[in-house]
Structure formats: structure tokens, C-alpha cells
Coordinates of C-alpha atoms (C1' of nucleotides) in Angstrom, one line a residue:
Chain A
M1 CA 0.7 -0.1 0.2
W2 CA 1.4 3.9 -0.4
L3 CA -0.1 5.1 2.7
R4 CA 1.3 5.1 6.1
I5 CA -1.4 6.5 8.8
D6 CA 0.2 7.0 12.1
P7 CA -2.6 8.0 14.8
R8 CA 0.6 9.2 17.2
Q9 CA 1.7 12.0 14.5
A10 CA 1.2 15.8 15.9
K11 CA 0.5 16.0 11.6
P12 CA -3.5 15.7 11.3
L13 CA -4.5 12.5 9.7
Y14 CA -6.5 14.3 7.2
L15 CA -3.8 16.0 6.3
Q16 CA -1.6 13.0 6.3
V17 CA -3.5 11.1 4.4
V18 CA -3.7 13.8 2.0
D19 CA 0.2 14.7 2.6
G20 CA 0.4 10.6 1.5
V21 CA -1.7 10.5 -1.7
K22 CA 0.3 13.6 -3.3
E23 CA 3.9 11.7 -2.0
A24 CA 2.6 9.0 -4.2
V25 CA 1.7 10.4 -7.0
A26 CA 5.7 12.3 -6.8
K27 CA 7.0 9.4 -6.6
E28 CA 4.9 7.4 -9.3
A29 CA 3.3 4.9 -7.8
L30 CA 0.3 6.9 -8.7
K31 CA -0.7 7.6 -12.4
A32 CA -3.0 9.9 -14.0
G33 CA -5.5 8.6 -14.5
D34 CA -5.3 5.9 -11.9
R35 CA -8.3 4.7 -9.4
L36 CA -8.0 5.5 -5.9
P37 CA -9.9 3.4 -3.1
S38 CA -13.1 4.8 -2.3
V39 CA -14.3 6.9 1.0
R40 CA -15.8 3.8 3.1
E41 CA -13.2 1.7 1.5
L42 CA -9.9 3.3 2.3
A43 CA -11.2 5.0 6.0
A44 CA -12.3 0.8 6.7
T45 CA -8.3 -0.6 5.3
M46 CA -6.5 2.7 7.3
T47 CA -8.9 2.0 10.4
L48 CA -10.0 6.4 10.3
N49 CA -13.3 8.2 10.2
P50 CA -14.9 8.1 7.1
N51 CA -15.9 11.8 7.9
T52 CA -11.2 12.3 7.5
V53 CA -11.1 10.9 4.5
A54 CA -13.5 12.8 2.6
K55 CA -12.2 15.7 4.5
A56 CA -9.0 14.7 2.8
Y57 CA -10.4 13.8 -0.2
Q58 CA -11.5 17.7 -0.4
E59 CA -8.7 18.7 0.1
L60 CA -6.9 16.8 -2.9
E61 CA -9.3 18.4 -5.1
R62 CA -9.4 21.4 -4.8
E63 CA -6.0 21.3 -4.6
G64 CA -6.6 19.7 -8.3
V65 CA -4.1 16.5 -7.4
I66 CA -7.1 14.1 -7.9
E67 CA -10.8 13.9 -10.1
V68 CA -13.7 13.2 -8.0
I69 CA -16.3 12.1 -11.0
R70 CA -19.9 11.5 -9.8
G71 CA -20.9 7.5 -9.7
R72 CA -17.7 7.1 -11.1
G73 CA -15.2 7.2 -8.4
T74 CA -11.9 9.3 -7.4
F75 CA -9.0 9.9 -10.0
V76 CA -5.6 11.2 -9.9
A77 CA -6.0 14.1 -12.1
K78 CA -3.1 14.5 -15.2
P79 CA -0.7 16.4 -14.2
G80 CA -0.7 20.9 -15.9
A81 CA -4.1 22.7 -15.1
R82 CA -3.1 23.0 -11.0
P83 CA -4.8 25.9 -9.9
H84 CA -3.0 28.2 -7.7
K85 CA 0.2 28.1 -8.9
E86 CA 1.7 31.1 -7.5
E87 CA 0.5 30.6 -4.2
Q88 CA 1.8 26.5 -4.1
L89 CA 5.5 28.5 -5.3
N90 CA 5.3 31.1 -1.9
A91 CA 4.2 28.7 -0.1
M92 CA 7.3 26.5 -1.0
K93 CA 9.8 28.8 -1.0
E94 CA 8.4 29.3 3.6
M95 CA 8.6 25.9 4.0
M96 CA 12.3 26.0 1.9
K97 CA 13.4 28.5 4.9
Q98 CA 12.5 26.9 6.9
V99 CA 14.5 23.7 6.2
W100 CA 16.9 26.6 5.5
V101 CA 17.2 27.7 9.3
E102 CA 17.1 24.4 10.6
A103 CA 20.3 23.8 8.3
Q104 CA 22.0 26.4 9.4
H105 CA 21.7 26.0 13.0
L106 CA 22.9 22.2 12.7
G107 CA 26.1 23.7 11.4
L108 CA 25.9 22.9 7.3
S109 CA 27.5 25.4 5.7
T110 CA 25.9 26.2 2.1
P111 CA 27.7 23.8 -0.1
D112 CA 27.0 20.8 2.6
F113 CA 23.4 22.0 2.9
L114 CA 22.6 22.0 -1.4
E115 CA 24.9 18.5 -1.6
L116 CA 22.3 16.7 0.9
I117 CA 19.6 18.0 -0.5
R118 CA 21.0 16.5 -3.9
A119 CA 21.3 12.8 -2.0
W120 CA 18.1 13.7 -0.9
T121 CA 16.5 14.8 -4.4
A122 CA 18.0 11.6 -5.9
E123 CA 16.9 8.7 -3.7
W124 CA 13.0 9.9 -3.9
D125 CA 13.3 10.8 -7.9
G126 CA 15.1 7.3 -7.6
A127 CA 12.3 5.7 -5.7
K128 CA 10.1 6.6 -8.7
G129 CA 7.5 3.3 -9.9
R130 CA 9.3 0.7 -7.6
E131 CA 5.9 0.4 -5.7
S132 CA 7.4 3.3 -3.7
R133 CA 8.1 1.8 -0.2
G134 CA 10.2 4.5 0.8
S135 CA 13.8 4.6 3.0
S136 CA 12.7 7.7 5.1
H137 CA 9.7 8.1 8.1
Chain B
M1 CA 13.5 44.9 14.0
W2 CA 14.1 41.1 13.0
L3 CA 10.3 40.0 13.8
R4 CA 7.2 40.0 12.2
I5 CA 4.0 38.4 13.6
D6 CA 0.9 38.0 11.8
P7 CA -1.8 36.9 13.8
R8 CA -4.3 36.0 10.1
Q9 CA -2.3 33.3 10.3
A10 CA -2.6 29.8 10.6
K11 CA 0.5 29.8 12.5
P12 CA 0.3 29.6 15.9
L13 CA 1.8 32.9 17.5
Y14 CA 4.2 31.2 19.6
L15 CA 6.2 29.3 16.8
Q16 CA 6.2 32.6 14.9
V17 CA 7.9 34.0 17.3
V18 CA 10.1 30.3 17.4
D19 CA 10.9 30.8 13.5
G20 CA 10.8 34.0 13.6
V21 CA 13.8 34.3 16.1
K22 CA 15.6 31.1 14.3
E23 CA 15.6 32.5 11.4
A24 CA 16.9 35.9 12.6
V25 CA 19.6 34.2 14.0
A26 CA 20.1 32.0 11.4
K27 CA 20.7 35.0 9.5
E28 CA 22.8 36.4 11.7
A29 CA 21.0 40.3 13.1
L30 CA 20.9 38.3 16.2
K31 CA 24.3 36.9 16.7
A32 CA 25.3 34.6 20.0
G33 CA 25.3 36.8 23.3
D34 CA 23.1 39.2 21.9
R35 CA 20.0 40.4 24.4
L36 CA 16.9 39.0 22.9
P37 CA 14.1 41.2 24.4
S38 CA 12.3 40.4 28.2
V39 CA 9.2 39.1 28.0
R40 CA 7.3 41.9 28.8
E41 CA 9.3 44.5 25.6
L42 CA 8.1 42.0 23.1
A43 CA 4.7 41.2 24.3
A44 CA 4.3 45.1 24.1
T45 CA 6.1 45.6 21.1
M46 CA 4.2 42.5 19.3
T47 CA 0.6 42.5 21.2
L48 CA 1.2 39.9 22.1
N49 CA 0.4 39.0 25.5
P50 CA 3.5 37.6 27.8
N51 CA 2.5 34.5 28.0
T52 CA 2.8 33.8 24.7
V53 CA 5.8 35.3 24.6
A54 CA 6.8 33.1 27.5
K55 CA 5.5 30.4 25.7
A56 CA 8.3 30.7 22.3
Y57 CA 11.6 31.6 24.8
Q58 CA 10.8 28.2 26.8
E59 CA 10.8 26.6 23.7
L60 CA 13.7 28.4 22.0
E61 CA 15.6 27.7 25.7
R62 CA 15.0 24.0 25.0
E63 CA 15.8 23.4 21.1
G64 CA 19.2 25.2 22.6
V65 CA 18.9 28.5 20.1
I66 CA 18.8 30.8 23.7
E67 CA 19.3 30.8 27.2
V68 CA 17.7 31.9 30.2
I69 CA 19.6 33.7 32.8
R70 CA 17.1 34.5 36.0
G71 CA 16.7 37.5 36.8
R72 CA 19.0 39.3 33.8
G73 CA 17.4 38.4 30.6
T74 CA 17.2 36.2 27.5
F75 CA 20.3 35.4 25.4
V76 CA 21.6 33.9 22.2
A77 CA 23.5 30.4 23.2
K78 CA 26.1 30.3 21.3
P79 CA 25.6 27.4 19.3
G80 CA 27.4 23.8 18.9
A81 CA 26.1 21.6 21.8
R82 CA 22.8 21.9 20.1
P83 CA 21.1 18.7 21.5
H84 CA 19.0 16.7 19.3
K85 CA 20.9 16.8 16.5
E86 CA 20.0 12.9 14.9
E87 CA 16.0 14.2 15.2
Q88 CA 15.6 17.7 13.6
L89 CA 17.7 15.6 10.9
N90 CA 15.4 13.8 10.3
A91 CA 12.7 16.1 10.4
M92 CA 14.6 18.2 8.1
K93 CA 14.5 15.7 6.5
E94 CA 10.8 15.3 6.8
M95 CA 10.2 18.4 5.4
M96 CA 13.0 18.6 2.7
K97 CA 10.6 15.7 1.4
Q98 CA 7.3 17.7 1.5
V99 CA 8.9 20.3 -0.7
W100 CA 10.3 18.3 -2.8
V101 CA 6.9 16.6 -3.5
E102 CA 5.2 20.0 -3.9
A103 CA 7.6 20.4 -6.6
Q104 CA 6.8 17.5 -8.5
H105 CA 2.5 18.6 -8.5
L106 CA 3.8 22.1 -9.7
G107 CA 5.8 20.1 -12.4
L108 CA 9.3 20.7 -11.3
S109 CA 12.5 18.7 -13.4
T110 CA 15.2 18.3 -10.8
P111 CA 17.9 20.2 -12.4
D112 CA 15.6 23.5 -12.2
F113 CA 14.1 22.1 -8.4
L114 CA 18.4 22.4 -7.5
E115 CA 18.6 25.0 -8.7
L116 CA 16.1 27.2 -7.4
I117 CA 17.1 26.3 -4.5
R118 CA 20.5 27.2 -5.1
A119 CA 19.8 30.6 -5.7
W120 CA 17.5 30.4 -3.2
T121 CA 19.8 30.4 -0.8
A122 CA 22.3 32.6 -1.7
E123 CA 19.4 35.1 -1.7
W124 CA 19.6 33.9 2.3
D125 CA 22.7 34.4 2.5
G126 CA 23.3 37.1 1.0
A127 CA 21.2 38.7 3.3
K128 CA 23.0 38.0 6.4
G129 CA 24.4 40.9 8.6
R130 CA 22.4 43.7 6.5
E131 CA 20.0 43.5 9.2
S132 CA 17.6 41.3 7.6
R133 CA 15.3 43.8 5.7
G134 CA 13.3 42.9 3.2
S135 CA 12.4 40.3 0.5
S136 CA 10.8 36.9 2.7
H137 CA 8.0 35.6 3.5
Chain C
M1 CA -6.4 7.0 42.8
W2 CA -2.7 7.0 41.3
L3 CA -2.0 10.1 41.9
R4 CA -1.6 12.8 45.0
I5 CA -1.7 16.8 44.6
D6 CA -0.6 18.6 47.5
P7 CA -0.5 22.3 46.7
R8 CA 1.3 23.0 49.9
Q9 CA 4.4 22.0 48.9
A10 CA 7.1 24.0 47.5
K11 CA 7.3 21.7 44.2
P12 CA 5.2 23.4 41.3
L13 CA 1.9 21.4 40.3
Y14 CA 2.4 20.9 36.7
L15 CA 5.7 19.1 37.3
Q16 CA 4.2 17.4 40.7
V17 CA 2.0 15.9 38.1
V18 CA 4.2 14.8 36.0
D19 CA 7.2 13.2 38.6
G20 CA 3.4 11.3 39.6
V21 CA 2.6 10.0 36.3
K22 CA 6.0 9.0 35.9
E23 CA 5.8 7.4 39.7
A24 CA 3.0 5.7 38.4
V25 CA 4.3 3.9 35.8
A26 CA 7.4 3.3 37.3
K27 CA 4.8 1.2 39.9
E28 CA 3.2 0.0 37.3
A29 CA 0.4 1.5 38.9
L30 CA -0.3 2.1 34.7
K31 CA 0.8 0.0 32.2
A32 CA 1.7 1.0 28.0
G33 CA -1.5 1.4 26.5
D34 CA -3.2 3.0 29.4
R35 CA -5.1 5.8 29.0
L36 CA -4.5 8.4 31.2
P37 CA -7.5 11.0 32.3
S38 CA -8.5 14.4 30.2
V39 CA -7.0 17.0 30.8
R40 CA -10.5 18.4 32.5
E41 CA -11.0 14.5 34.0
L42 CA -8.1 15.5 35.7
A43 CA -7.6 19.0 36.7
A44 CA -11.6 18.7 37.6
T45 CA -11.1 15.7 40.5
M46 CA -7.4 17.5 41.3
T47 CA -8.8 20.5 41.5
L48 CA -6.6 21.9 39.1
N49 CA -6.6 24.2 36.4
P50 CA -6.7 22.4 32.9
N51 CA -4.2 24.6 31.6
T52 CA -1.7 23.4 34.9
V53 CA -3.0 19.8 33.3
A54 CA -2.1 20.4 29.9
K55 CA 1.6 21.3 31.1
A56 CA 2.5 18.3 32.8
Y57 CA 0.8 16.0 30.0
Q58 CA 3.3 17.8 27.1
E59 CA 6.2 17.6 29.2
L60 CA 5.4 14.0 29.7
E61 CA 5.1 13.5 25.9
R62 CA 7.8 15.7 25.7
E63 CA 10.1 12.9 27.7
G64 CA 7.9 10.9 25.7
V65 CA 6.4 9.2 28.7
I66 CA 2.6 8.7 27.4
E67 CA 1.5 9.7 23.6
V68 CA -1.0 12.0 22.4
I69 CA -4.0 10.9 19.9
R70 CA -5.6 13.9 18.7
G71 CA -9.0 14.2 19.2
R72 CA -9.2 10.5 21.0
G73 CA -7.4 11.3 24.0
T74 CA -4.3 10.5 26.2
F75 CA -2.4 7.0 27.1
V76 CA 0.6 5.7 28.1
A77 CA 3.9 5.5 25.3
K78 CA 5.4 2.0 24.9
P79 CA 8.5 1.5 26.4
G80 CA 12.6 1.7 24.6
A81 CA 12.5 4.1 22.7
R82 CA 12.8 7.1 25.2
P83 CA 14.4 9.9 23.7
H84 CA 17.6 11.4 25.6
K85 CA 19.1 8.7 27.7
E86 CA 22.0 10.4 27.8
E87 CA 21.0 13.6 29.7
Q88 CA 18.7 11.8 31.9
L89 CA 21.7 9.8 32.6
N90 CA 23.3 12.8 33.5
A91 CA 20.3 14.1 35.3
M92 CA 19.8 11.1 37.5
K93 CA 23.7 10.9 38.4
E94 CA 23.4 14.4 39.8
M95 CA 20.7 13.8 41.4
M96 CA 22.4 11.0 42.9
K97 CA 25.5 13.4 43.2
Q98 CA 22.5 15.6 46.1
V99 CA 21.6 12.1 47.9
W100 CA 24.9 11.5 48.6
V101 CA 26.0 14.7 49.9
E102 CA 23.0 14.7 52.2
A103 CA 23.7 11.1 52.8
Q104 CA 27.4 12.8 53.8
H105 CA 25.9 15.4 56.1
L106 CA 24.1 13.3 57.8
G107 CA 27.2 10.8 58.9
L108 CA 26.3 6.8 57.1
S109 CA 28.8 5.2 56.0
T110 CA 29.0 4.3 52.5
P111 CA 28.3 0.4 53.2
D112 CA 25.2 2.4 55.0
F113 CA 24.4 4.2 52.6
L114 CA 24.3 1.4 50.2
E115 CA 22.5 -1.1 53.0
L116 CA 19.3 2.4 53.0
I117 CA 19.4 2.6 49.4
R118 CA 19.1 -1.6 48.9
A119 CA 16.5 -1.6 51.9
W120 CA 14.3 1.4 49.4
T121 CA 14.9 0.1 46.0
A122 CA 13.4 -3.2 47.1
E123 CA 10.2 -1.5 49.1
W124 CA 9.6 0.3 45.8
D125 CA 9.7 -2.9 43.7
G126 CA 7.7 -5.3 45.7
A127 CA 4.7 -2.6 45.5
K128 CA 4.7 -3.1 41.4
G129 CA 1.6 -3.9 40.6
R130 CA 0.0 -4.1 43.5
E131 CA -2.0 -0.6 42.6
S132 CA 0.7 1.9 43.1
R133 CA -0.6 2.8 47.6
G134 CA 1.4 3.1 50.8
S135 CA 4.3 4.6 51.8
S136 CA 5.4 6.9 49.1
H137 CA 6.0 10.6 50.0
Chain D
M1 CA 38.6 26.8 43.8
W2 CA 36.2 24.3 45.1
L3 CA 32.7 25.6 44.1
R4 CA 31.8 26.2 40.4
I5 CA 28.6 28.2 39.8
D6 CA 26.1 28.9 36.5
P7 CA 24.3 31.3 35.8
R8 CA 23.0 30.0 33.1
Q9 CA 22.0 27.0 34.9
A10 CA 17.9 26.5 36.3
K11 CA 19.2 26.1 39.4
P12 CA 19.4 29.3 41.3
L13 CA 22.4 30.6 42.2
Y14 CA 21.9 30.8 46.1
L15 CA 21.2 27.4 45.8
Q16 CA 24.5 26.1 43.9
V17 CA 26.5 28.0 46.8
V18 CA 24.7 26.0 49.5
D19 CA 25.2 22.7 47.2
G20 CA 28.7 23.4 45.9
V21 CA 29.8 24.0 49.9
K22 CA 28.0 21.2 51.0
E23 CA 29.7 18.7 48.2
A24 CA 32.2 20.2 49.0
V25 CA 32.1 19.6 52.9
A26 CA 31.5 16.3 51.7
K27 CA 34.2 15.2 49.4
E28 CA 36.2 16.7 52.3
A29 CA 38.2 19.8 50.0
L30 CA 36.8 21.5 53.4
K31 CA 36.7 20.2 56.4
A32 CA 36.3 21.8 60.5
G33 CA 37.1 24.0 60.9
D34 CA 37.6 25.5 57.7
R35 CA 37.7 28.6 57.2
L36 CA 35.9 30.2 55.3
P37 CA 35.4 33.9 52.6
S38 CA 33.8 36.1 53.8
V39 CA 30.7 37.0 51.9
R40 CA 32.4 39.9 50.1
E41 CA 35.5 38.0 49.1
L42 CA 33.0 35.3 47.6
A43 CA 31.2 37.4 45.8
A44 CA 33.8 39.1 44.4
T45 CA 35.6 35.7 42.8
M46 CA 32.1 33.8 41.8
T47 CA 30.6 37.5 39.8
L48 CA 28.0 36.8 42.3
N49 CA 25.5 39.2 44.0
P50 CA 26.9 40.0 47.3
N51 CA 22.5 38.9 48.9
T52 CA 23.0 36.0 47.2
V53 CA 26.3 35.3 48.8
A54 CA 25.0 36.4 52.2
K55 CA 21.7 34.9 51.6
A56 CA 23.6 30.8 51.1
Y57 CA 25.3 31.2 54.6
Q58 CA 21.8 32.1 55.9
E59 CA 20.6 28.7 54.3
L60 CA 23.8 26.6 55.2
E61 CA 23.8 28.3 58.8
R62 CA 20.3 27.2 59.1
E63 CA 21.2 24.2 57.8
G64 CA 24.0 23.4 60.7
V65 CA 26.6 22.8 58.1
I66 CA 28.9 26.3 58.4
E67 CA 28.9 28.2 61.9
V68 CA 29.5 32.9 61.1
I69 CA 31.2 34.0 64.7
R70 CA 30.8 37.5 64.4
G71 CA 33.9 39.7 64.0
R72 CA 36.0 36.5 63.6
G73 CA 34.3 34.2 59.8
T74 CA 32.8 31.8 58.6
F75 CA 34.0 28.2 59.8
V76 CA 33.1 25.0 58.4
A77 CA 30.9 22.8 61.4
K78 CA 31.6 19.8 63.5
P79 CA 30.0 17.0 62.9
G80 CA 27.2 15.8 64.8
A81 CA 25.3 18.0 66.1
R82 CA 23.2 18.9 62.5
P83 CA 19.2 19.8 63.7
H84 CA 16.6 17.9 61.5
K85 CA 17.8 14.5 61.3
E86 CA 14.5 13.2 60.4
E87 CA 13.3 16.1 58.0
Q88 CA 16.4 15.8 55.7
L89 CA 16.3 11.8 56.0
N90 CA 12.3 12.0 54.7
A91 CA 14.0 14.3 51.7
M92 CA 16.9 12.1 51.1
K93 CA 14.0 9.8 50.1
E94 CA 12.2 10.9 48.4
M95 CA 14.7 12.3 46.2
M96 CA 16.3 8.6 45.8
K97 CA 12.4 8.0 44.6
Q98 CA 12.8 10.2 41.6
V99 CA 15.8 9.0 40.7
W100 CA 14.6 5.6 41.4
V101 CA 12.2 6.6 38.6
E102 CA 13.7 7.7 36.7
A103 CA 16.0 4.7 36.2
Q104 CA 12.9 2.3 35.6
H105 CA 12.2 4.9 32.3
L106 CA 15.3 4.1 31.5
G107 CA 15.5 0.3 31.4
L108 CA 17.2 -0.3 34.0
S109 CA 16.7 -3.8 36.2
T110 CA 16.8 -3.5 40.0
P111 CA 20.6 -5.0 39.6
D112 CA 21.9 -2.5 37.5
F113 CA 20.7 0.9 39.6
L114 CA 22.4 -0.6 42.5
E115 CA 25.4 -1.3 41.0
L116 CA 25.7 1.7 39.3
I117 CA 25.3 4.2 42.5
R118 CA 28.0 1.4 43.8
A119 CA 29.8 2.3 41.8
W120 CA 29.7 6.0 42.0
T121 CA 29.9 6.2 45.3
A122 CA 33.2 5.0 45.0
E123 CA 34.4 7.5 42.7
W124 CA 32.8 10.1 45.0
D125 CA 34.4 9.1 48.2
G126 CA 37.2 8.1 46.1
A127 CA 37.7 12.7 45.1
K128 CA 37.7 13.1 49.1
G129 CA 40.7 15.0 50.1
R130 CA 42.7 15.3 46.2
E131 CA 41.3 18.7 45.8
S132 CA 37.4 17.9 45.3
R133 CA 38.4 18.3 41.0
G134 CA 35.2 16.0 39.9
S135 CA 34.4 14.1 36.7
S136 CA 30.7 15.2 37.5
H137 CA 29.1 17.8 36.2
Chain E
dG1 C1' 13.5 44.2 36.7
dT2 C1' 13.6 39.5 35.4
dG3 C1' 11.7 35.1 33.8
dG4 C1' 8.4 30.9 35.8
dT5 C1' 3.3 29.0 37.4
dC6 C1' -1.5 29.4 38.2
dT7 C1' -6.0 30.6 37.8
dA8 C1' -10.2 31.7 34.8
dG9 C1' -12.3 31.4 30.3
dA10 C1' -12.6 30.8 25.3
dC11 C1' -12.1 29.6 21.3
dC12 C1' -10.3 26.7 17.6
dA13 C1' -8.7 22.1 14.8
dC14 C1' -9.7 17.7 15.4
dT15 C1' -11.8 12.6 15.5
Chain F
dG1 C1' -15.9 14.4 22.9
dT2 C1' -10.2 15.6 22.6
dG3 C1' -5.9 18.8 23.6
dG4 C1' -4.2 22.9 21.3
dT5 C1' -3.5 28.3 21.5
dC6 C1' -4.8 32.6 23.6
dT7 C1' -5.3 36.3 26.3
dA8 C1' -5.8 38.4 31.3
dG9 C1' -4.7 39.5 35.4
dA10 C1' -2.3 37.4 39.4
dC11 C1' 1.4 36.0 43.0
dC12 C1' 5.7 35.2 43.7
dA13 C1' 11.1 33.6 44.1
dC14 C1' 15.1 34.8 42.4
dC15 C1' 19.0 38.7 41.2

DNA sequence: GTGGTCTAGACCACT
DNA sequence: GTGGTCTAGACCACC
């Protein structure tokens, strides 16, 4: 399964679902057109409240990651046509700044920092397609 | 002032203070040994409740960013001797993964992604010392 | 009840809660997976302010003694995987040194001192499981 | 010098002085009849406020560790004749219980725990007389 | 003056 | 229902 939920984490459950789906798509464990489990199915297999899953799906749809077709199911959307590009770039920069601040406090030099990121992205890129059983977290 | 608080953001106020101080230290707008405003002062200038500031300062002390000297005030700690290095590296990787996932969804290629980060870090590194005004957030 | 709070003691109330819970876990009056009273419940039964209990619970979570599951409650964590082992051993040694200093001032010989500790630990070990009533404080 | 003060520690400065003197006496770096520095001297060499040192000396006198002879100075008291024996034994047991609780949380077995204490006391006993330049803390 | 603790009471997000 | 955050205002120990 391309999703792992841990109720002990501080991150809200619905957000874990959102980020988990997005990660699966990024790692190509889920591809455009793939069908997602129904709200009820996912809730059952992950032992979540259906409301929690529904909220996650709503958020994913709002971000343009998935498409809900009434009566047919839920599908991974085609890339492109993502709304809010501007917003998301800003959010990304903000998150990136936080990462950078942490790196400074850990005493990482800029070259070491960039090299670390290069290695990590290589790892994640390498995981593409290979069913997303990821080393991290 | 090296701190900007926005009560409309979703991020809790005390966390904005924590991250703001850490960013100021990373950008060297605050240096080891510098005295921070007292809890009451900062609360007044930022129009926050003193308890909110106190909570932020306690968190910063736990992370080893600042040192509290009873009855005398709060000071930026010397770098090095930061506890929890392992955990913080893991947290950093987790955050970085999220950034990477977002980048994938924005359709950024890995080289473009790395170049973007390189440019951002150059910008932040360049801000060091220059009293941290501008560009961010 | 496995907790006794005395507002006349010098020790802060929230710390009494923290230490009380840790003692209950050590004496196995609380076991891994057991649910703790909710913040409001404990506050009511102990006639404390909910904020005080919340602060204690947060500290216990930071120390890895309990786990908070959002919207569901608070539970005793599994042992092992306790963070900060090193620091805690140092803190233990420091406290132990204080005990030893006191013993010297009371004129206890080292063998007498060790025998006293042996007896006390036997007493506390013996209390395990037996619902933690008695002897203490 | 048999005293080390660190204003960054959470422990109040006057208590650091109290405990430092008691430790020096326990380790026989200070012996009965030895003259202590005057309040002003100690305050100057330790860069403390004289009020802080005075408070510490008062507490030490209350506990029967030192004797102040007006016009002559302050001296380490003879052992025996310590007041509050009962109290102090209780306090010791309470502190010891805390140490034991921490040990339980670190997963130490009772024999390991006792052995650890035996080793530590041997170390401190061994330091007696040798000018108290101690490994710990 | 400093930070630390505590109470009271409110609002919110999450499940 | 749960815990998390925030405000307001008080008291205290320490320096």
C-alpha cells in the first residue's frame, strides 16, 4: 500500500492522507487516471473515520491532485492545470526557508546543505515507479 | 525589528515567534550573546500576551537556541552543543520531502528544482548581517 | 487513584503531576497503552486548572512517557524508544550526587548508605502492580 | 577552587552555592574548622551579588553546615549536632525515589541500578581529600 | 527588574 | 468528546 498513517504523529490524520497521496503521485506509485479507493474503502483499510478521509479527498480535489466523478469514483488528475500555482510557489519558498534555517542551526555550510538536498532528491527520484516503499520517515 | 508577527496566519503565534527568532539567528541579525527583549517588552511591542512570548522563549531554550539567566534576561546561545541533532536532521528531511513533493506537482524538473533552491539559499545567505530587512515571506 | 497533589509543597503543581505519572508508570500502576484521564477530567478530580494539567501532559509527551492521539485521548507510551537517554543519565547522576552529599552530612557510612538504598528500592519494587497505595511521600 | 557556579543552569545561584559548599564538605575539600571566604570575597571571586552569597550562607547556617562567628568570620561546623535529621532523611528518601523512577524509565534493572550507584559512590568517595576536581557535572 | 507558575475563561481544529 | 492556543491578570522567587 502506498499510504502509511500514524495517529501518534502531531500531523492531523486528514493531512497525513493528503500528503501521503501527493507523495505517492510524486513518486509515481499513483499515476494520472489511476483510481483511488473510495472514501469508505480507504477509511476501512486505514481504520480512519470516513469523515477524515472525505475531508482529505476534498482538499486533494481543491488542490487539483485528484478528480471526483460522481457515480464513477475518484481518479488521479492529469498534471498541468493545477490551480494556485503562485500560492504554492510561495508556500514552497516559505517551507524551504524553514529548512534552510534549521540547516544553519545545525551548522551546515551552504555547499554541504545543497549536497545533502541533491542526495535526498536523487533518493526520492530513484524511488519513482518502484512501488514507493520509501526509506524515509 | 527582526521579527514580524501576523495574527491572521494559521501558524500559532508562539510558533511564529520561535521561527522568527531562529530565522533572525540564522541570518545573523541576532548573534551569540545578544540580549533578546524581555518577555514583557516583546509582548508589548508585538501586542502579544506575555504568556505567549514566554511559551516561545521556553521552546527556544529547549532547542538550545537561547539561554535564560534568572533575573537578568534572555540571550542568544553559542552555537554548537545543540541537543537533538539526530531528530532535527530527520525533521529536516521530512520537511524537505514535502517541498520536493510540491515541486513535483508544480512540474519542476529535478535540475530546475535544485537550481531554484540554490538561488534561494544564495539570497538568504546574502542577507546575513544586513539587518535582515526584506524579501522574506 | 495513583496521583496525589499537595498544593502546599514547594514543587510546582504541574511538576507534581509529571512526577506522579512517572512514578505510577514506574510502579506499574499505569501500564503501556493505558488511557490517562483527559485533561479536563484530571483537572476536575485534582481541583487543578486544566491549563496546569495540559502543561504537565505536554512535558510528559516530550519525555516520551505518554502519547497524545488527537481527538482520542492520552495514553501511556510503550517503553523503549525513550529519547534523550544520555541527558537523563547525566541528570540522574547529578541527583544521585546530591543524595550522596546529604548522606555524608547525616554521617552515614558508605555501606550503610548503600544498604539503605537497597532496602528502599526493594520496597518500591515490591509495590509494583499492587496498585501503588502507600509508603510514598 | 572548590566551587563552580553556572548562571545558565536552572538551579538558582544561591542554591548552587549552598550545594557546592555541602559537596565540598562531603568530599573533604573543606574540613571542620576551615574558614570560608567572607560574603564579599566570595561574591567578588564568583561575580555574584553579595545578597546572593549572603542568602546561601544563611541557608547553610540554618542547616548546621557552617557557623558564623561575628567579627571572626565563617567556619565549617563540626559534624554531628546537625538539626532536622528526621526531615532530611525524608527529603533524601523523596529524592532517592525520583532517581529510582528515572532509572525505571531508562529500563535499568534493580541490580544494574544498585551497581551503578555503587560505582558512583566509589568515585565520589575516592575523590575525598584530593581537592575535589570532580569528573561529574 | 527578570522569568516561572497558576487561575479563569474563551475559541478552535480535529476525530 | 479530545487536546492546543490565546488572553487577561495575578502572585512569586530570584537577582
